[in-house]
mmCIF file of C-alpha atoms in Angstrom:
data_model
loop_
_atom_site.group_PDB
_atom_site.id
_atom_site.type_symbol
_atom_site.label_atom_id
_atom_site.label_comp_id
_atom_site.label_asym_id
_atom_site.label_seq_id
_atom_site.Cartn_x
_atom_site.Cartn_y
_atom_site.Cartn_z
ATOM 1 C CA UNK A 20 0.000 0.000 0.000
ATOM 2 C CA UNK A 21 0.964 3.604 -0.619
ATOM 3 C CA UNK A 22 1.008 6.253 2.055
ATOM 4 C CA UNK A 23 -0.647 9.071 1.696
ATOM 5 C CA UNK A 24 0.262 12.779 1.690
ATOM 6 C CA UNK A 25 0.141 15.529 3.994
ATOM 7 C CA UNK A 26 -1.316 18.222 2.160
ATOM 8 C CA UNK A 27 0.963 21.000 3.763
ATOM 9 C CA UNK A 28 0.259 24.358 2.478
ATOM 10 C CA UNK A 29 2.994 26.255 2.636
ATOM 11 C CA UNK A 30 5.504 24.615 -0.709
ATOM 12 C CA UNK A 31 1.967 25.878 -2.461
ATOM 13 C CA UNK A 32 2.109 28.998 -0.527
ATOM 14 C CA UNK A 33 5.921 30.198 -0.983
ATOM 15 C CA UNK A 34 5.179 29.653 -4.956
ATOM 16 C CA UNK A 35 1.952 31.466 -5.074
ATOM 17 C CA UNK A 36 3.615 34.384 -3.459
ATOM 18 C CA UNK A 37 6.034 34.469 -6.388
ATOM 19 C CA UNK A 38 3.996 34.133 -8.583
ATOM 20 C CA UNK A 39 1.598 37.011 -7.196
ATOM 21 C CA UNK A 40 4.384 39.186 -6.825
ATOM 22 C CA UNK A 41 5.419 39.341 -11.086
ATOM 23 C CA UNK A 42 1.337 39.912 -11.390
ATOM 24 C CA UNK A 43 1.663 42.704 -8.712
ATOM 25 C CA UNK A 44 4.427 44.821 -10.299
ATOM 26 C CA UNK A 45 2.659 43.971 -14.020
ATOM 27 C CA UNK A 46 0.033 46.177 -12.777
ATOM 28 C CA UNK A 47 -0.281 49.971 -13.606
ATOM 29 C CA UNK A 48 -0.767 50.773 -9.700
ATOM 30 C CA UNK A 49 -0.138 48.979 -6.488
ATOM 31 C CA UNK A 50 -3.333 47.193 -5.383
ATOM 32 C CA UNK A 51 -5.331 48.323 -2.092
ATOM 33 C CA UNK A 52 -7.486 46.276 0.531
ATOM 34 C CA UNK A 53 -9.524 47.685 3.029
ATOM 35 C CA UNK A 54 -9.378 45.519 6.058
ATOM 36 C CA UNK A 55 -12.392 46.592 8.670
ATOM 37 C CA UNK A 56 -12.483 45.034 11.606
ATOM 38 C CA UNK A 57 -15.710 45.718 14.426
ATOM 39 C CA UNK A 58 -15.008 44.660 17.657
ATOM 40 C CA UNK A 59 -11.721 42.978 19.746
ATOM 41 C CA UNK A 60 -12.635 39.492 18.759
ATOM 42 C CA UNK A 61 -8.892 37.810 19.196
ATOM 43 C CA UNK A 62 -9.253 35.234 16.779
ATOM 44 C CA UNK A 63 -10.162 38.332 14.430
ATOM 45 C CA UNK A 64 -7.353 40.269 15.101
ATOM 46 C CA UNK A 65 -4.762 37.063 14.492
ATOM 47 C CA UNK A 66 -6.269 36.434 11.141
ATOM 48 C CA UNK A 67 -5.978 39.663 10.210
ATOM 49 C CA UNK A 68 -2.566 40.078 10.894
ATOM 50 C CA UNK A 69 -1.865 37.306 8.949
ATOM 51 C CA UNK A 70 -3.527 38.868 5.921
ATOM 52 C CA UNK A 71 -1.414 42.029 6.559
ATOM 53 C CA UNK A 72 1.788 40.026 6.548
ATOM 54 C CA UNK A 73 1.012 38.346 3.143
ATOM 55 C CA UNK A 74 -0.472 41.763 2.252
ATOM 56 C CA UNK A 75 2.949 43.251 2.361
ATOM 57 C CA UNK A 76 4.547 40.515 1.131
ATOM 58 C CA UNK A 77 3.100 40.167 -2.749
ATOM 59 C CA UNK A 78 3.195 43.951 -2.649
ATOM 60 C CA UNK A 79 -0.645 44.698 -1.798
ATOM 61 C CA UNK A 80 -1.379 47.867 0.553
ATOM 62 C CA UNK A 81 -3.615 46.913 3.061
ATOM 63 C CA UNK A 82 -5.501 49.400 5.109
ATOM 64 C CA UNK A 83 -6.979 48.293 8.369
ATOM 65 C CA UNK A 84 -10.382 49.985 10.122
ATOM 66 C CA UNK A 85 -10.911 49.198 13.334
ATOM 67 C CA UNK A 86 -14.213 50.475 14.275
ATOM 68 C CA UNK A 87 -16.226 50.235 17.825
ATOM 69 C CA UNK A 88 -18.059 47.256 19.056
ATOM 70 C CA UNK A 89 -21.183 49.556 19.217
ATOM 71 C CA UNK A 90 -20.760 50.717 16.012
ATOM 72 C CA UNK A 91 -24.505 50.915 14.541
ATOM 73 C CA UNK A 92 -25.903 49.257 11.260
ATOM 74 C CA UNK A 93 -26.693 52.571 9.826
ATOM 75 C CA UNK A 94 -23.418 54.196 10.459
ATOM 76 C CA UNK A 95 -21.246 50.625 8.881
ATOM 77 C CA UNK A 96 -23.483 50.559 5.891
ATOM 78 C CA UNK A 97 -22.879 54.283 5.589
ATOM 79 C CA UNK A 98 -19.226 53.919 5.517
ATOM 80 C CA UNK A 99 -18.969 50.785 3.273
ATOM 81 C CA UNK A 100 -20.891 52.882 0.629
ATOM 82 C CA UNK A 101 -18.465 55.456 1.283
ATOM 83 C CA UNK A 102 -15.289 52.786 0.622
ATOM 84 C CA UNK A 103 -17.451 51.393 -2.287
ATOM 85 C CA UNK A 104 -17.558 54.852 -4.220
ATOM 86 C CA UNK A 105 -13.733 55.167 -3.370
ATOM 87 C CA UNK A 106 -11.056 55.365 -5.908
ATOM 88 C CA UNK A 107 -8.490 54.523 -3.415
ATOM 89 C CA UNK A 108 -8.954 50.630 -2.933
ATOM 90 C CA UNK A 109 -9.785 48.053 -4.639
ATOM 91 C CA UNK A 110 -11.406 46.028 -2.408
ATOM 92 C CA UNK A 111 -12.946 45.651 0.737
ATOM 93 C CA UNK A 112 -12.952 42.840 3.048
ATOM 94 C CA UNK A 113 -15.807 43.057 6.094
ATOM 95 C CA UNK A 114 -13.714 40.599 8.813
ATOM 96 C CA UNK A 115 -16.239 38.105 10.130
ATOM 97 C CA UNK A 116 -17.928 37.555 12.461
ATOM 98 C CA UNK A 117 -19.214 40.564 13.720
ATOM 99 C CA UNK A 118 -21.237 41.541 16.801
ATOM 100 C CA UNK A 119 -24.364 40.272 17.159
ATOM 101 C CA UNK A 120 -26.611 43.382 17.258
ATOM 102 C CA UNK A 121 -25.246 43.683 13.326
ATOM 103 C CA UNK A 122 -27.000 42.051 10.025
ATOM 104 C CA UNK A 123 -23.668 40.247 8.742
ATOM 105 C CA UNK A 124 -25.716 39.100 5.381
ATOM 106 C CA UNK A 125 -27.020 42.578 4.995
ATOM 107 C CA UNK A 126 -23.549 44.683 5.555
ATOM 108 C CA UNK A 127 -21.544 41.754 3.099
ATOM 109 C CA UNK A 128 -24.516 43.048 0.708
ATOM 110 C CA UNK A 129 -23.533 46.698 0.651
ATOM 111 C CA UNK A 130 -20.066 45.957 -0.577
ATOM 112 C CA UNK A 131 -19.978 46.115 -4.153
ATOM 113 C CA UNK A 132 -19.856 43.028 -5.864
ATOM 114 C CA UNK A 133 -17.098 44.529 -7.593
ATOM 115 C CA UNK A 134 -14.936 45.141 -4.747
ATOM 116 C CA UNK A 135 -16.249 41.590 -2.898
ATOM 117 C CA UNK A 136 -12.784 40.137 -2.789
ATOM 118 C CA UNK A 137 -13.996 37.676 -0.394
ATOM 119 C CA UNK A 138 -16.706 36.396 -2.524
ATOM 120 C CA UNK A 139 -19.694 36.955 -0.069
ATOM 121 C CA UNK A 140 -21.864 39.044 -2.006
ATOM 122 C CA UNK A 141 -25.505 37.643 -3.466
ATOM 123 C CA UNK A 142 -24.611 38.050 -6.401
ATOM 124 C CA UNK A 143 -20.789 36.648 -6.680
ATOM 125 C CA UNK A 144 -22.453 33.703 -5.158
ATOM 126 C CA UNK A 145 -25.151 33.923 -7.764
ATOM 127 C CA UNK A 146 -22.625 34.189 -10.562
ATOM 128 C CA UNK A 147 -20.563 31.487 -9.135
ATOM 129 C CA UNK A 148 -23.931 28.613 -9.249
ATOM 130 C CA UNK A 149 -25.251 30.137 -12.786
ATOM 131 C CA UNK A 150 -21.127 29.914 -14.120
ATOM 132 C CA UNK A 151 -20.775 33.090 -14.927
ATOM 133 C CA UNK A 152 -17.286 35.184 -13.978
ATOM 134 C CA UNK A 153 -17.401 36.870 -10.761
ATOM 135 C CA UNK A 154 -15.374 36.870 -7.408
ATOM 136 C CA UNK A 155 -15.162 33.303 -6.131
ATOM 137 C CA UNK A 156 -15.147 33.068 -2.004
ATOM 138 C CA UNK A 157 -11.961 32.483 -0.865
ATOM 139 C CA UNK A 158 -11.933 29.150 0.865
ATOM 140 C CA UNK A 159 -13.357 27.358 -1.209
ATOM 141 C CA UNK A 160 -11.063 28.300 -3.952
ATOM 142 C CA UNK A 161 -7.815 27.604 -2.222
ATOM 143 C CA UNK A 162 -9.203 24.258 -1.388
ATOM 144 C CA UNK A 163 -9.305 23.040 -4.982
ATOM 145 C CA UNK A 164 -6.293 25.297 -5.462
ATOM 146 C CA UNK A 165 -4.452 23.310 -2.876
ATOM 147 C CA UNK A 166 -6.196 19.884 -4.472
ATOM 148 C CA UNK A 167 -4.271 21.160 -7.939
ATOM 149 C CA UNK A 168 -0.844 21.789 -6.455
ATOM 150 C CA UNK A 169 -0.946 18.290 -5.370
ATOM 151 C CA UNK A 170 -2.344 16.505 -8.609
ATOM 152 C CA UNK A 171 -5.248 14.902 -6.508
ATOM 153 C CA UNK A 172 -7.991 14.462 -9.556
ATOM 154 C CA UNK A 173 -11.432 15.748 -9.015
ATOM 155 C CA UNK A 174 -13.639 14.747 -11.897
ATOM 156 C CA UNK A 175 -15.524 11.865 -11.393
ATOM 157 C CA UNK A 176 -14.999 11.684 -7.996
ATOM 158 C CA UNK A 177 -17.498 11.355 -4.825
ATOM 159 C CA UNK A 178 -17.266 14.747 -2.623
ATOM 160 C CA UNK A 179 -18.824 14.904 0.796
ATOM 161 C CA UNK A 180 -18.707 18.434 2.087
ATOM 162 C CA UNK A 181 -20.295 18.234 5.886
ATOM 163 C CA UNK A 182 -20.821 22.300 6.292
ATOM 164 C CA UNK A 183 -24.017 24.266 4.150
ATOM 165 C CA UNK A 184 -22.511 27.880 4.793
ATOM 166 C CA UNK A 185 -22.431 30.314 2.279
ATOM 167 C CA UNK A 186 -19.056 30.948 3.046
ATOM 168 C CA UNK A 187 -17.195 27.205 2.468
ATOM 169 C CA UNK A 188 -20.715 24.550 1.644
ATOM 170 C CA UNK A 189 -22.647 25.504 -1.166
ATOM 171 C CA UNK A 190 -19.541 27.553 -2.731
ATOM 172 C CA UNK A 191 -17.570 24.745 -2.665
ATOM 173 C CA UNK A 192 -19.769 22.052 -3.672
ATOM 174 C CA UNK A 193 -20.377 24.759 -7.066
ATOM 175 C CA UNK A 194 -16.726 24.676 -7.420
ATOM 176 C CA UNK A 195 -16.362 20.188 -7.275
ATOM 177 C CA UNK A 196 -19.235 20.744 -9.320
ATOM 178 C CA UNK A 197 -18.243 22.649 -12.123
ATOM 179 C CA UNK A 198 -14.694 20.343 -11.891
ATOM 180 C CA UNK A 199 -17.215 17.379 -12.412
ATOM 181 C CA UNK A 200 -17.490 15.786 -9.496
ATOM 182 C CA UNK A 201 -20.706 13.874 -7.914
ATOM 183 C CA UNK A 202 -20.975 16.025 -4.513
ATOM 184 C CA UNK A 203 -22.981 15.343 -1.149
ATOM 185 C CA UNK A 204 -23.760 18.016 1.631
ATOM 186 C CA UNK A 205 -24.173 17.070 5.001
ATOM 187 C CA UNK A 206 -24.872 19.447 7.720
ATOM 188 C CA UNK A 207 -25.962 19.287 11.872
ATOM 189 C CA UNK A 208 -29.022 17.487 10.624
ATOM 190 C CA UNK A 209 -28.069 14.710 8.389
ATOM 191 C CA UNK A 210 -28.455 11.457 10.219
ATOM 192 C CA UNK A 211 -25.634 8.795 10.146
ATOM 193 C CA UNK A 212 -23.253 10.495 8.194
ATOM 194 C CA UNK A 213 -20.473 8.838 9.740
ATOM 195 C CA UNK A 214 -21.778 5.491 8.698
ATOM 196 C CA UNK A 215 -21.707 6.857 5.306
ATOM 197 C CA UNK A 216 -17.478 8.577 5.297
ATOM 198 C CA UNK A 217 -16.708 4.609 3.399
ATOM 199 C CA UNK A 218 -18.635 5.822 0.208
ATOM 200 C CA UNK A 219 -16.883 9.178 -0.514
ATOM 201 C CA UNK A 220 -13.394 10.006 -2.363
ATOM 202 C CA UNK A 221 -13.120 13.236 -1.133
ATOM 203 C CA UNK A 222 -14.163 14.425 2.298
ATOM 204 C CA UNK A 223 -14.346 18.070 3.342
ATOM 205 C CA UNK A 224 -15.222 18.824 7.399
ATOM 206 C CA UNK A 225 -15.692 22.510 8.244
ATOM 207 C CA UNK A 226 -17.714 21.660 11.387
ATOM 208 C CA UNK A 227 -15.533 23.361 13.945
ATOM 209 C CA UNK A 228 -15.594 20.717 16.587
ATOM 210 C CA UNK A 229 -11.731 20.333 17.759
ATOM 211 C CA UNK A 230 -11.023 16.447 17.379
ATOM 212 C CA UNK A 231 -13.952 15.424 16.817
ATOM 213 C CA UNK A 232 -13.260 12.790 14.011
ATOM 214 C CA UNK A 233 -10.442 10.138 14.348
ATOM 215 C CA UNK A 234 -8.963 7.692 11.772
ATOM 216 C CA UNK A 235 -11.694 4.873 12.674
ATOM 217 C CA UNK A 236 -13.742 7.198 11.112
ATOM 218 C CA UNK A 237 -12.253 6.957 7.976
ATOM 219 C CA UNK A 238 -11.424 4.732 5.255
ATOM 220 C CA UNK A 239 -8.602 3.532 2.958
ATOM 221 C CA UNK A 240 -7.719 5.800 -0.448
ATOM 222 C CA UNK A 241 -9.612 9.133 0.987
ATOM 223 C CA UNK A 242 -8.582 12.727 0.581
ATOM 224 C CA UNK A 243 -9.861 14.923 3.916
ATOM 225 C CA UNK A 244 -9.741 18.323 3.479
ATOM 226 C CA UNK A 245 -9.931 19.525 7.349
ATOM 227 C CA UNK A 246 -11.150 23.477 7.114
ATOM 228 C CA UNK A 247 -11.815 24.253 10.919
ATOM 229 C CA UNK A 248 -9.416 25.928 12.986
ATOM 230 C CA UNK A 249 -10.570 25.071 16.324
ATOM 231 C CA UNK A 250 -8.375 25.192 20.417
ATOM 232 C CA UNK A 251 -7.966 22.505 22.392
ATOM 233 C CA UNK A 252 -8.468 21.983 26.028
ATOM 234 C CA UNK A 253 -4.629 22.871 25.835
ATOM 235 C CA UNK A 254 -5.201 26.398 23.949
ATOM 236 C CA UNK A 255 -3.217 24.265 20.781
ATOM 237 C CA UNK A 256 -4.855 25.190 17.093
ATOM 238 C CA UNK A 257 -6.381 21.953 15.858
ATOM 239 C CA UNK A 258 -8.639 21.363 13.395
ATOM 240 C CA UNK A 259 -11.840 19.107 13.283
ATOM 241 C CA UNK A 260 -9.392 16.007 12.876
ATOM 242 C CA UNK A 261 -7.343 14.558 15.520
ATOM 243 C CA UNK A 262 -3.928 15.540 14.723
ATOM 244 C CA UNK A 263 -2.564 12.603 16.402
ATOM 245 C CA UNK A 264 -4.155 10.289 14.043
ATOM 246 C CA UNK A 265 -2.684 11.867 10.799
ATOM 247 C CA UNK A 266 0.329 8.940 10.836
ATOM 248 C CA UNK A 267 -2.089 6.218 11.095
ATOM 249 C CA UNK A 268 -4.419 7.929 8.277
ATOM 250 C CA UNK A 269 -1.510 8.384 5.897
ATOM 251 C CA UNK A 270 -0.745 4.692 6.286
ATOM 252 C CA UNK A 271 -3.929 3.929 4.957
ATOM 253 C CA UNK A 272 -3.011 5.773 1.991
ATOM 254 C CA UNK A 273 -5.176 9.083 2.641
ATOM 255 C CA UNK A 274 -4.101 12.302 2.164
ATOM 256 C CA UNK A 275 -4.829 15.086 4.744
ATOM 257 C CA UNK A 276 -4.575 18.764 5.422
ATOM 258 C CA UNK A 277 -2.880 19.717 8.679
ATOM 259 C CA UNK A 278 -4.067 22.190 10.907
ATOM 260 C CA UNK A 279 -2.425 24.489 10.916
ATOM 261 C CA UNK A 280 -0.867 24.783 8.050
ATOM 262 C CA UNK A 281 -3.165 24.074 5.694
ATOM 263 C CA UNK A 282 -6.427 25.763 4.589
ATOM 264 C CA UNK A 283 -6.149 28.736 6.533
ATOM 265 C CA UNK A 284 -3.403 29.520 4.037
ATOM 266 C CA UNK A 285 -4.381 28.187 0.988
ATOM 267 C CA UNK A 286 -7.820 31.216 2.234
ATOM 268 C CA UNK A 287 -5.642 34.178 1.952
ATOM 269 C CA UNK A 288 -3.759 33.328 -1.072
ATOM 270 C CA UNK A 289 -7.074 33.295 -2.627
ATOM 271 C CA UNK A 290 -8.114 36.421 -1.137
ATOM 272 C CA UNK A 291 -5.009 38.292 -2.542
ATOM 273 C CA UNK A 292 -5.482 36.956 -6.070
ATOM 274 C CA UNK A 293 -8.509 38.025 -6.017
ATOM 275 C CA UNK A 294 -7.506 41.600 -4.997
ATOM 276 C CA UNK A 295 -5.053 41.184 -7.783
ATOM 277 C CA UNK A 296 -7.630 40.102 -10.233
ATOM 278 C CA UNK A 297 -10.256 43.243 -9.888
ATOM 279 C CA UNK A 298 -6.999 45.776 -10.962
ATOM 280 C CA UNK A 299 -6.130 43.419 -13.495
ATOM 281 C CA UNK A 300 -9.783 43.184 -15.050
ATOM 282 C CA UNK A 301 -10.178 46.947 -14.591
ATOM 283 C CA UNK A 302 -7.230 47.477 -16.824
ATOM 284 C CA UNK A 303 -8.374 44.544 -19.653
ATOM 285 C CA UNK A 304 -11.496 46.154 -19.870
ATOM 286 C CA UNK A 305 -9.858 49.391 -20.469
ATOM 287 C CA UNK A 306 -7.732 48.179 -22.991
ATOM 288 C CA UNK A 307 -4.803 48.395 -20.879
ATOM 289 C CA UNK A 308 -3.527 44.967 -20.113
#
């Protein structure tokens, strides 16, 4: 038997910074994300340092707004209308999630889709299930990015995806879909489902329950894409996957993304070439790329 693969993001990351970097400087202007931030969530405030840092390192500006916890809906719709009419980014990221006196499906709806670099919008979603070009959401898309880097085939194979968000489910399941795979969404409601794990190629859990899946869960020749990044009793990052049980998973010749390591980064790669991708179709339909 083979052994499988840990999917480690980071080879795939150090190239796609490269590679971003040549697209940066073959742009007419340096790029420009507006980062807002509500609140003094911590888990907030690490993620978005870690956008900064990659940020700064393909040669985006990012921009960070930290705004009050009491901030009202009126006055954060008022000043994402404000960055939408802006000339001086080119797009805006809302940082999720926000406080819960705030309409998070509402305010991702004021950003323009045009400036939607993380894909949330109605209508990028809309575009992405009718195939039409828009902004795709950013986990999703480094997930089959990261599936590409390591030559893991997609078409004709059985997907379960056990999360129904907008943000990772049903955007993912389009994007297996339009690849050609057979895909299956199972959520807090489906009954059984880990009876079920032995009939699927590829297996996506973005439940964020630390540990709560071991290798007996599992079966021979499977590809688990772990998305959560949950803390242990311990404070440790883990994912929804028990990290201990990787070895004896890759034995059985499945492949496996590590927490951490893994989709978190594969997430803001997407989310830069995305912010590279509205200058660069600006400047094609101009006529100047």
């Amino acid at each position: 038997m083979n052994k499988g693969k840990l999917l480690d993001a980071r080879p795939y990351v150090e190239k796609k910074i490269l590679e971003l970097k040549e697209r940066v400087k073959a742009l007419p202007y340096i790029p420009k994300l507006i980062i807002i931030r509500v609140g003094n969530d911590p888990a907030s405030e690490r993620y978005i340092r870690n956008k900064v840092k990659k940020c700064e390192e393909v040669g985006i500006i990012p921009r960070i707004v930290h705004l009050s916890e009491n901030i009202g809906y009126e006055e954060l719709e008022r000043l994402l209308h404000n960055f939408n009419k802006s000339k001086f980014n080119d797009g805006i990221l809302l940082q999720l999630p926000l406080p819960k006196h705030l309409d998070e499906r509402k305010l991702v709806n004021c950003i323009s889709p045009e400036k939607d670099v993380d894909g949330f919008t109605d209508e990028n979603l809309g575009k992405l299930m009718s195939r039409q070009d828009g902004i795709v959401s950013c986990t999703p898309r480094g997930i089959v990015e990261l599936l590409d880097y390591y030559e893991i085939p997609i078409a004709g194979k059985d997907v379960l995806i056990i999360n129904r968000s907008n943000i990772v489910g049903k955007p993912l399941a389009q994007l297996f879909l339009k690849r050609d795979a057979t895909v299956t969404i199972a959520h807090s409601k489906t009954k059984n489902i880990r009876n079920r794990f032995g009939e699927y190629d590829i297996i996506v859990t973005a439940i964020g329950n630390a540990n709560c899946f071991t290798a007996d869960d599992f079966g021979a020749n499977q590809t688990i894409i772990d998305v959560s990044i949950n803390f242990d009793e311990n404070g440790k990052m883990c994912g929804d996957i028990k990290k201990s049980d990787y070895e004896e998973l890759m034995e059985w010749d499945c492949n496996i993304t590590p927490v951490p390591f893994g989709v978190g980064q594969t997430t803001v790669m997407a989310l830069l070439e995305n912010v590279i991708e509205v200058v660069e179709k600006r400047y094609k339909d101009w006529g100047y790329l």
